[in-house]
Amino acid sequence: MTAKRILVVDNEPYIQEVAQICLEMVAGWQVSTASSGSECLIKAAAEQPDAILLDVMMPEMDGLTTYKELQANQATKHIPVIFLTAKVQPADRRRYAQLGMKDAIAKPFDPLQLASQVATTLGWN
Amino acid sequence: MRILVVEDDEFIANALDLVLSEQNYAVEIAADGESGWELVQAYEYDLILLDVMLPKLDGIELCRRVRSQGYKMPILLLTGRDSSHDKAIGLDAGADDYLVKPFDQEELFARVRALLRRGNTSVSPVLEWGELRLDPSSCEVTYSGRSLQLTPKEYALLELFLRNNRRVFSCSAILDRVWSFDKTPGEEAVRTQIKGLRQKLKAVGAPADLIETVYGIGYRLKLPSVNKLTLPSSEEPSEQTRQQTLTALAGVWERFQGRVNEQVTLLEQATTQILPAQLTVEQRHHAEQAAHTLAGSLGTFGFAAGSQLARKIERSLRAKKSMSQTETKHLRELVAALRRSIELTPPELTTPVTVKQELPQLLIFNSDRHLAEPLIAEAGVWGIQAEIATQLETARKAIALSPPQVVLLDLDGNTADSLALLVELKHRYPSLPVLVHSNQDNLMTRLEVARCGGHAFLPKPVPPAKVLQAVTQLLPKEATAAKVMVVDDDPQILATLRSLLEPWGLRTICIEDPRRFWETLEASAPDLLILDINMPHLSGLELCQIVRQDSHWCGLPILFLTAYSDANTVNQVFAVGADDFVSKPIVGPELVNRIMNRLDRIELLRNLAEIDSLTGVANRHKSTQDLERLLNLAKRHHQPFCLAVLDIDRFKLVNDTCGHAVGDTVLRQLGQWLLHSLRREDIVARWGGEEFVCGLYGMTSQDGVQRLTDISIGWQQQQSTHPQCNIPITFSVGIVHYPQHGADLESLYRAADKALYRAKKNGRGRVVAFKETGSSDQLSVASD
């Protein structure tokens, strides 16, 4: 089984790095990062990752807008997206689900559990 | 992990399916005992959750059937009845644990985890390490599916590493375990075998350093490269991965601490230098953004409190454009608290998580924190990690989160709360020992505590050391980790030794004051002692003499740690009976190596003295002690105790027709069959020739007959499928129980022997309980 490739999108460099460490060390996945919604759109199309972890609150283009753009593009439409968010209210979850989002993972996440949360959400077991 | 749920109540079955699936277990449901049995035969399960009242075949019957067919997966009984009798029947039928309905979800998960842990060590048919796979039943070894042809020594070496995959083995430890006694070669032989093994591993594509050299200590398995592992989400990351990840996170924290500081500073400026009301839209937005980021990240670094504070700050910044003075003040306090929280060292990332988790946990419930603090300090000395809860609610949460091994309950603060907690614990965690500590030392209080389910009562005042002694006695006994006790007046040395030894799975008990030596020794029963020479009040030499004088402790290995290495000191040390001598400063690998060798040697000698080498069950000498112990226990608690004497039928014929090698195999198989079929706490021993003795605590001879008949049927079925030789091999059993058939081991044995002869006389292959029928018991021996 080849290692999964994940794109982590967050404007905060240390959160990018933390997520990268957690996914690479614990699950052995390959992680690339993007600092903004627009960078995410470019990298997602070019790298075709197996999943995208997307921060919701970002300056300029927020997570929801980024998601809609990803969905609008044939090249990125199929890539599953998980929201990484400090706000997970039931109402948010419903809204994400309506949008076709896989799920949301709450921040702060447990560094040792992040990989398994992602795997569970995407049914990679 | 695959779990079979046998439950006829659809609602409960679905609920179990749901909650267990959420925990990432693969769950299958059977609605009655018969279909449960079909599934057990058809698929492999790691655990069975079994309802007792079931249509077609009830849970107890199913349990017996599963065990009689040799399936060894753990079984957890779910029962609506909670009488001790019902539980005993269930456990005797072969269940490993039970849970009374309605049960608590947390507890269910914890018990399932505990059973799966246990199951792994005892069952684990195939040993795996990354791509490497060793199947002990067929002696096959493969790496990524490619087969390896190994010599018997190489195979034994690999098996040793795989079975103890976290340990480093020195050459001498390998010699002890892999070579037989009469043929122990030099350490060079080990190096040659390792070299050969490495080459063969390399040839099939394994990394050359899969067996790693640990400089100055020995060899061990190297962790498979993480990139090759696709982690199933139900598994926890390995300890090494945890450590690596946490260390890497600590690195990120260090590099980005400046950035985090900036964000907090931004919040400080926004809330202290300028009034929130005067912030520009942009300033407010930046502050919100900073708080949001901190809320989302600090917890990941181990600052859970920091995350919560940041979230509160974010919320109040967003909610209120204009704030009252009180609100402003509150906001400033939150920011100040946030600042303080990140200035602490992140707890999760710097303390060695491994060590903390392996220490036994004690929860102290006391409404007065000050009173409990000396106990916390004392607990550290005893190698126990203690935590205080002052409120009922915190205690509940703490226990649900990570159940401790012992609870110490102070009765004198809020007595009502304490008693409420006691009752709750008794109900929800019946096996969790609770020690009640109180200055109300009167009959009524003791009675109240006993009624509420307290396990032990300790009247005050008692020095903290005595409290911890009592706690230690309540700790579950199966803690197999070797214990090392260190006496040194220098706390620095104690801390160093602890951090050196605990990662090796050695429990370390440290004492600074040698006057407390004896009580600590007796309470903690260490496997090895490390002494400093010069200490106030009592020198290490004197302590050593005291130990050597005592008939019980004289065999305890003692290692001296000293700054002196002159000939005179060395002489003195050995003259008082030391086993080894290490000079300070401590060189980590050397000390660990010496200690591990010493402990290996003791374990080996102990096994030699206690285990029958042919069958792997206890020998007569060792089992006699254990049987006496159980018999005493039965006397004290007015319990029955069943003794069974077994004998293979026509064993001489087996040896004569098929050869002694087959005879030996039969003995070994029967020994292992008994060991696996009986309960963990039962005694199985070979008393010589083809005779085996089993001791079953808490059982009458009737129960024993039932049990041994099941075992005998299982054995015969197994024998017919794996013929060792063309003679069907059966055994006869004579059964008695205390107190009815004898008051001591010898008279019980004699009676059981008589019953055994009757079994033989009546046609062999049967289980017979002793009956007092006058002279007929004196009948002559059937000639076998």
Tab-separated table of N, CA and C in Angstrom, chain B residues 171-230:
chain	number	residue	atom	x	y	z
B	171	CYS	N	24.913	-10.289	24.872
B	171	CYS	CA	25.367	-11.588	24.375
B	171	CYS	C	25.124	-12.666	25.419
B	172	SER	N	25.417	-12.364	26.669
B	172	SER	CA	25.292	-13.424	27.674
B	172	SER	C	23.817	-13.768	27.898
B	173	ALA	N	22.939	-12.773	27.831
B	173	ALA	CA	21.517	-13.070	27.975
B	173	ALA	C	21.055	-13.954	26.824
B	174	ILE	N	21.577	-13.706	25.630
B	174	ILE	CA	21.193	-14.520	24.473
B	174	ILE	C	21.707	-15.950	24.654
B	175	LEU	N	22.941	-16.051	25.139
B	175	LEU	CA	23.494	-17.394	25.383
B	175	LEU	C	22.611	-18.172	26.352
B	176	ASP	N	22.200	-17.487	27.415
B	176	ASP	CA	21.370	-18.150	28.424
B	176	ASP	C	20.061	-18.657	27.856
B	177	ARG	N	19.500	-17.897	26.925
B	177	ARG	CA	18.161	-18.241	26.472
B	177	ARG	C	18.124	-19.111	25.237
B	178	VAL	N	19.152	-19.028	24.419
B	178	VAL	CA	19.082	-19.711	23.137
B	178	VAL	C	19.892	-21.004	23.121
B	179	TRP	N	20.965	-21.024	23.883
B	179	TRP	CA	21.781	-22.235	23.909
B	179	TRP	C	21.425	-23.062	25.137
B	180	SER	N	21.586	-24.369	25.035
B	180	SER	CA	21.305	-25.176	26.219
B	180	SER	C	22.515	-25.121	27.146
B	181	PHE	N	22.284	-25.523	28.382
B	181	PHE	CA	23.302	-25.299	29.401
B	181	PHE	C	24.619	-25.977	29.158
B	182	ASP	N	24.479	-27.269	28.777
B	182	ASP	CA	25.710	-28.034	28.656
B	182	ASP	C	26.534	-27.590	27.467
B	183	LYS	N	25.925	-26.813	26.557
B	183	LYS	CA	26.664	-26.487	25.329
B	183	LYS	C	26.877	-24.993	25.168
B	184	THR	N	27.018	-24.255	26.260
B	184	THR	CA	27.156	-22.810	26.098
B	184	THR	C	28.505	-22.450	25.489
B	185	PRO	N	28.495	-21.890	24.276
B	185	PRO	CA	29.758	-21.481	23.660
B	185	PRO	C	30.136	-20.078	24.109
B	186	GLY	N	31.147	-19.509	23.497
B	186	GLY	CA	31.545	-18.146	23.831
B	186	GLY	C	30.625	-17.134	23.172
B	187	GLU	N	30.787	-15.863	23.543
B	187	GLU	CA	29.927	-14.811	22.985
B	187	GLU	C	30.145	-14.653	21.486
B	188	GLU	N	31.294	-15.108	21.028
B	188	GLU	CA	31.592	-15.036	19.606
B	188	GLU	C	30.493	-15.739	18.805
B	189	ALA	N	29.996	-16.850	19.358
B	189	ALA	CA	28.975	-17.638	18.660
B	189	ALA	C	27.720	-16.801	18.426
B	190	VAL	N	27.382	-15.976	19.399
B	190	VAL	CA	26.201	-15.117	19.244
B	190	VAL	C	26.419	-14.165	18.080
B	191	ARG	N	27.596	-13.558	18.063
B	191	ARG	CA	27.887	-12.595	16.992
B	191	ARG	C	27.829	-13.273	15.622
B	192	THR	N	28.327	-14.513	15.547
B	192	THR	CA	28.302	-15.242	14.276
B	192	THR	C	26.852	-15.479	13.832
B	193	GLN	N	26.016	-15.893	14.780
B	193	GLN	CA	24.614	-16.166	14.430
B	193	GLN	C	23.904	-14.886	14.006
B	194	ILE	N	24.163	-13.801	14.725
B	194	ILE	CA	23.524	-12.525	14.371
B	194	ILE	C	23.934	-12.124	12.959
B	195	LYS	N	25.215	-12.321	12.675
B	195	LYS	CA	25.711	-11.949	11.363
B	195	LYS	C	24.982	-12.756	10.277
B	196	GLY	N	24.890	-14.065	10.523
B	196	GLY	CA	24.215	-14.940	9.561
B	196	GLY	C	22.766	-14.527	9.351
B	197	LEU	N	22.111	-14.234	10.468
B	197	LEU	CA	20.714	-13.835	10.430
B	197	LEU	C	20.538	-12.533	9.652
B	198	ARG	N	21.431	-11.590	9.904
B	198	ARG	CA	21.348	-10.301	9.201
B	198	ARG	C	21.502	-10.500	7.699
B	199	GLN	N	22.437	-11.386	7.319
B	199	GLN	CA	22.646	-11.605	5.888
B	199	GLN	C	21.394	-12.199	5.246
B	200	LYS	N	20.794	-13.158	5.956
B	200	LYS	CA	19.597	-13.777	5.372
B	200	LYS	C	18.438	-12.780	5.283
B	201	LEU	N	18.348	-11.925	6.283
B	201	LEU	CA	17.293	-10.910	6.255
B	201	LEU	C	17.519	-9.958	5.090
B	202	LYS	N	18.774	-9.582	4.917
B	202	LYS	CA	19.109	-8.638	3.860
B	202	LYS	C	18.786	-9.240	2.493
B	203	ALA	N	19.078	-10.537	2.365
B	203	ALA	CA	18.860	-11.215	1.092
B	203	ALA	C	17.400	-11.186	0.650
B	204	VAL	N	16.457	-11.099	1.625
B	204	VAL	CA	15.049	-11.034	1.216
B	204	VAL	C	14.511	-9.609	1.250
B	205	GLY	N	15.429	-8.645	1.347
B	205	GLY	CA	15.004	-7.256	1.201
B	205	GLY	C	14.754	-6.522	2.500
B	206	ALA	N	15.068	-7.149	3.648
B	206	ALA	CA	14.891	-6.446	4.924
B	206	ALA	C	16.069	-5.500	5.126
B	207	PRO	N	15.863	-4.427	5.872
B	207	PRO	CA	16.991	-3.545	6.156
B	207	PRO	C	18.090	-4.315	6.902
B	208	ALA	N	19.345	-4.029	6.575
B	208	ALA	CA	20.461	-4.778	7.151
B	208	ALA	C	20.492	-4.623	8.670
B	209	ASP	N	20.001	-3.478	9.149
B	209	ASP	CA	20.084	-3.257	10.597
B	209	ASP	C	18.750	-3.533	11.285
B	210	LEU	N	17.950	-4.434	10.719
B	210	LEU	CA	16.690	-4.797	11.367
B	210	LEU	C	16.982	-5.314	12.778
B	211	ILE	N	18.096	-6.058	12.893
B	211	ILE	CA	18.579	-6.376	14.235
B	211	ILE	C	19.705	-5.395	14.514
B	212	GLU	N	19.457	-4.558	15.464
B	212	GLU	CA	20.275	-3.384	15.651
B	212	GLU	C	21.288	-3.656	16.763
B	213	THR	N	22.483	-3.129	16.617
B	213	THR	CA	23.451	-3.231	17.698
B	213	THR	C	23.292	-2.021	18.596
B	214	VAL	N	23.078	-2.252	19.883
B	214	VAL	CA	23.019	-1.123	20.809
B	214	VAL	C	24.372	-1.052	21.482
B	215	TYR	N	25.083	0.002	21.185
B	215	TYR	CA	26.476	0.052	21.563
B	215	TYR	C	26.653	-0.157	23.063
B	216	GLY	N	27.520	-1.094	23.404
B	216	GLY	CA	27.839	-1.327	24.815
B	216	GLY	C	26.827	-2.189	25.539
B	217	ILE	N	25.696	-2.527	24.911
B	217	ILE	CA	24.707	-3.329	25.619
B	217	ILE	C	24.404	-4.633	24.904
B	218	GLY	N	24.022	-4.558	23.672
B	218	GLY	CA	23.693	-5.816	22.994
B	218	GLY	C	22.910	-5.572	21.719
B	219	TYR	N	21.891	-6.387	21.492
B	219	TYR	CA	21.137	-6.325	20.250
B	219	TYR	C	19.656	-6.184	20.525
B	220	ARG	N	18.976	-5.588	19.586
B	220	ARG	CA	17.516	-5.563	19.675
B	220	ARG	C	16.936	-5.359	18.275
B	221	LEU	N	15.621	-5.519	18.191
B	221	LEU	CA	14.957	-5.274	16.921
B	221	LEU	C	14.837	-3.778	16.701
B	222	LYS	N	15.121	-3.360	15.507
B	222	LYS	CA	14.946	-1.948	15.213
B	222	LYS	C	13.496	-1.724	14.826
B	223	LEU	N	12.959	-0.598	15.239
B	223	LEU	CA	11.575	-0.303	14.883
B	223	LEU	C	11.460	-0.220	13.371
B	224	PRO	N	10.431	-0.864	12.830
B	224	PRO	CA	10.265	-0.767	11.384
B	224	PRO	C	10.092	0.700	11.007
B	225	SER	N	10.634	1.072	9.885
B	225	SER	CA	10.551	2.470	9.477
B	225	SER	C	9.090	2.891	9.385
B	226	VAL	N	8.775	4.032	9.965
B	226	VAL	CA	7.367	4.429	10.050
B	226	VAL	C	6.717	4.597	8.691
B	227	ASN	N	7.523	4.935	7.682
B	227	ASN	CA	6.935	5.162	6.371
B	227	ASN	C	6.289	3.915	5.809
B	228	LYS	N	6.776	2.769	6.239
B	228	LYS	CA	6.251	1.532	5.688
B	228	LYS	C	4.955	1.129	6.375
B	229	LEU	N	4.685	1.740	7.504
B	229	LEU	CA	3.503	1.325	8.236
B	229	LEU	C	2.330	2.197	7.834
B	230	THR	N	1.266	1.565	7.408
B	230	THR	CA	0.042	2.325	7.245
B	230	THR	C	-0.771	1.993	8.471
